[in-house]
Amino acid sequence: MSPVDECVPCAGEVRSYAARFVARVTVRNRLPLDYSVASLRIVDFLIDGLRKGGAEHERARETLFGLGTYVGEVLVRRAGAEWVDFDADQRAYFGQPVGVRMPDGRVWNPLGKVRNRFELGGPGESLQTFYLTLHGRVRRAVV
């Protein structure tokens, strides 16, 4: 049983889960996962590598979950989102226990988006594009 199966973090625990995941993969692989929007392109490449390497979903589950928490954390840090626990209907719809709520009130599912990138692949499932096309994201003032 993987750590993901044993204890799926609630919204209040996802930030620390993502930080531990990033610390583990950056030390081991020297990946520049710095919570920037540009780093989402690296996430796309990592997921594509898992697919091309023939990883089965079960074997990649923990990595995909970690990447999903990372993508969500980029939304939190860069777009003003907040982690939320999904209610029963949202869990059934999204297939995930947590997601993010954007400043405009809409709820997004970064964990599911990572899973879709793995299962479907292709540019239509890009995580960087996912971020860039979100309406209602906080725009940083140019100084």
GROMACS .gro file of C-alpha atoms in nm:
model
  143
    1MET     CA    1   0.000   0.000   0.000
    2SER     CA    2   0.140   0.341  -0.098
    3PRO     CA    3   0.146   0.649   0.127
    4VAL     CA    4  -0.125   0.799  -0.094
    5ASP     CA    5  -0.358   0.508  -0.015
    6GLU     CA    6  -0.277   0.515   0.355
    7CYS     CA    7  -0.348   0.882   0.417
    8VAL     CA    8  -0.490   1.110   0.152
    9PRO     CA    9  -0.432   1.461   0.285
   10CYS     CA   10  -0.719   1.696   0.352
   11ALA     CA   11  -0.711   2.054   0.225
   12GLY     CA   12  -0.525   2.173   0.534
   13GLU     CA   13  -0.248   1.916   0.480
   14VAL     CA   14  -0.195   1.938   0.104
   15ARG     CA   15   0.056   2.225   0.117
   16SER     CA   16   0.292   2.030   0.341
   17TYR     CA   17   0.240   1.713   0.133
   18ALA     CA   18   0.336   1.906  -0.182
   19ALA     CA   19   0.641   2.056  -0.009
   20ARG     CA   20   0.763   1.712   0.102
   21PHE     CA   21   0.707   1.573  -0.248
   22VAL     CA   22   0.900   1.861  -0.408
   23ALA     CA   23   1.185   1.825  -0.157
   24ARG     CA   24   1.209   1.453  -0.228
   25VAL     CA   25   1.208   1.476  -0.609
   26THR     CA   26   1.427   1.784  -0.637
   27VAL     CA   27   1.701   1.639  -0.417
   28ARG     CA   28   1.697   1.310  -0.600
   29ASN     CA   29   1.660   1.442  -0.956
   30ARG     CA   30   1.765   1.808  -0.938
   31LEU     CA   31   1.439   1.918  -1.095
   32PRO     CA   32   1.369   2.292  -1.091
   33LEU     CA   33   1.026   2.267  -0.931
   34ASP     CA   34   1.011   2.620  -0.793
   35TYR     CA   35   0.632   2.676  -0.795
   36SER     CA   36   0.660   2.900  -1.100
   37VAL     CA   37   0.417   2.886  -1.390
   38ALA     CA   38   0.710   2.791  -1.614
   39SER     CA   39   0.779   2.485  -1.397
   40LEU     CA   40   0.445   2.339  -1.505
   41ARG     CA   41   0.610   2.264  -1.838
   42ILE     CA   42   0.851   2.039  -1.647
   43VAL     CA   43   0.552   1.862  -1.493
   44ASP     CA   44   0.417   1.803  -1.845
   45PHE     CA   45   0.753   1.652  -1.946
   46LEU     CA   46   0.767   1.433  -1.634
   47ILE     CA   47   0.422   1.292  -1.696
   48ASP     CA   48   0.500   1.237  -2.064
   49GLY     CA   49   0.814   1.051  -1.958
   50LEU     CA   50   0.611   0.824  -1.732
   51ARG     CA   51   0.374   0.751  -2.020
   52LYS     CA   52   0.648   0.687  -2.275
   53GLY     CA   53   0.835   0.472  -2.025
   54GLY     CA   54   0.533   0.246  -2.005
   55ALA     CA   55   0.453   0.311  -1.641
   56GLU     CA   56   0.124   0.159  -1.532
   57HIS     CA   57  -0.116   0.388  -1.349
   58GLU     CA   58  -0.087   0.188  -1.027
   59ARG     CA   59   0.293   0.211  -1.025
   60ALA     CA   60   0.282   0.584  -1.103
   61ARG     CA   61  -0.004   0.669  -0.864
   62GLU     CA   62   0.206   0.822  -0.585
   63THR     CA   63   0.414   1.029  -0.828
   64LEU     CA   64   0.101   1.149  -1.010
   65PHE     CA   65  -0.062   1.242  -0.681
   66GLY     CA   66   0.249   1.437  -0.578
   67LEU     CA   67   0.258   1.616  -0.913
   68GLY     CA   68  -0.111   1.698  -0.876
   69THR     CA   69  -0.052   1.854  -0.536
   70TYR     CA   70   0.237   2.049  -0.686
   71VAL     CA   71   0.018   2.183  -0.970
   72GLY     CA   72  -0.247   2.282  -0.717
   73GLU     CA   73   0.013   2.454  -0.505
   74VAL     CA   74   0.127   2.657  -0.807
   75LEU     CA   75  -0.236   2.771  -0.842
   76VAL     CA   76  -0.241   2.861  -0.474
   77ARG     CA   77   0.085   3.054  -0.481
   78ARG     CA   78   0.057   3.220  -0.822
   79ALA     CA   79  -0.315   3.260  -0.889
   80GLY     CA   80  -0.457   3.322  -0.543
   81ALA     CA   81  -0.640   2.989  -0.517
   82GLU     CA   82  -0.700   2.803  -0.192
   83TRP     CA   83  -0.711   2.432  -0.118
   84VAL     CA   84  -1.058   2.300  -0.038
   85ASP     CA   85  -1.199   1.965   0.068
   86PHE     CA   86  -1.455   1.847  -0.184
   87ASP     CA   87  -1.802   1.763  -0.058
   88ALA     CA   88  -1.952   1.423  -0.141
   89ASP     CA   89  -2.097   1.538  -0.475
   90GLN     CA   90  -1.771   1.700  -0.581
   91ARG     CA   91  -1.574   1.389  -0.478
   92ALA     CA   92  -1.804   1.177  -0.692
   93TYR     CA   93  -1.775   1.417  -0.987
   94PHE     CA   94  -1.401   1.484  -0.971
   95GLY     CA   95  -1.288   1.150  -0.830
   96GLN     CA   96  -1.058   1.333  -0.587
   97PRO     CA   97  -1.086   1.437  -0.221
   98VAL     CA   98  -0.941   1.788  -0.260
   99GLY     CA   99  -0.910   2.065  -0.516
  100VAL     CA  100  -0.861   2.437  -0.535
  101ARG     CA  101  -1.101   2.730  -0.534
  102MET     CA  102  -1.002   3.027  -0.742
  103PRO     CA  103  -1.060   3.388  -0.629
  104ASP     CA  104  -1.367   3.403  -0.859
  105GLY     CA  105  -1.522   3.110  -0.667
  106ARG     CA  106  -1.481   2.840  -0.928
  107VAL     CA  107  -1.340   2.504  -0.820
  108TRP     CA  108  -1.068   2.321  -1.014
  109ASN     CA  109  -0.925   1.972  -0.993
  110PRO     CA  110  -0.545   1.976  -1.045
  111LEU     CA  111  -0.510   1.615  -0.924
  112GLY     CA  112  -0.752   1.502  -1.193
  113LYS     CA  113  -0.583   1.718  -1.455
  114VAL     CA  114  -0.252   1.542  -1.385
  115ARG     CA  115  -0.426   1.205  -1.411
  116ASN     CA  116  -0.579   1.312  -1.746
  117ARG     CA  117  -0.238   1.420  -1.877
  118PHE     CA  118  -0.104   1.075  -1.788
  119GLU     CA  119  -0.398   0.880  -1.929
  120LEU     CA  120  -0.475   1.090  -2.238
  121GLY     CA  121  -0.154   1.281  -2.308
  122GLY     CA  122  -0.127   1.541  -2.576
  123PRO     CA  123  -0.110   1.919  -2.579
  124GLY     CA  124  -0.479   1.950  -2.488
  125GLU     CA  125  -0.396   1.817  -2.144
  126SER     CA  126  -0.098   2.046  -2.080
  127LEU     CA  127  -0.072   2.162  -1.721
  128GLN     CA  128   0.103   2.483  -1.819
  129THR     CA  129  -0.180   2.562  -2.062
  130PHE     CA  130  -0.432   2.466  -1.791
  131TYR     CA  131  -0.289   2.736  -1.567
  132LEU     CA  132  -0.262   2.996  -1.842
  133THR     CA  133  -0.622   2.953  -1.956
  134LEU     CA  134  -0.788   2.978  -1.616
  135HIS     CA  135  -1.020   3.273  -1.617
  136GLY     CA  136  -1.031   3.479  -1.301
  137ARG     CA  137  -0.671   3.424  -1.200
  138VAL     CA  138  -0.503   3.702  -1.009
  139ARG     CA  139  -0.298   3.923  -1.236
  140ARG     CA  140   0.024   4.062  -1.098
  141ALA     CA  141   0.074   4.435  -1.142
  142VAL     CA  142   0.375   4.532  -1.349
  143VAL     CA  143   0.598   4.765  -1.151
   0.00000   0.00000   0.00000
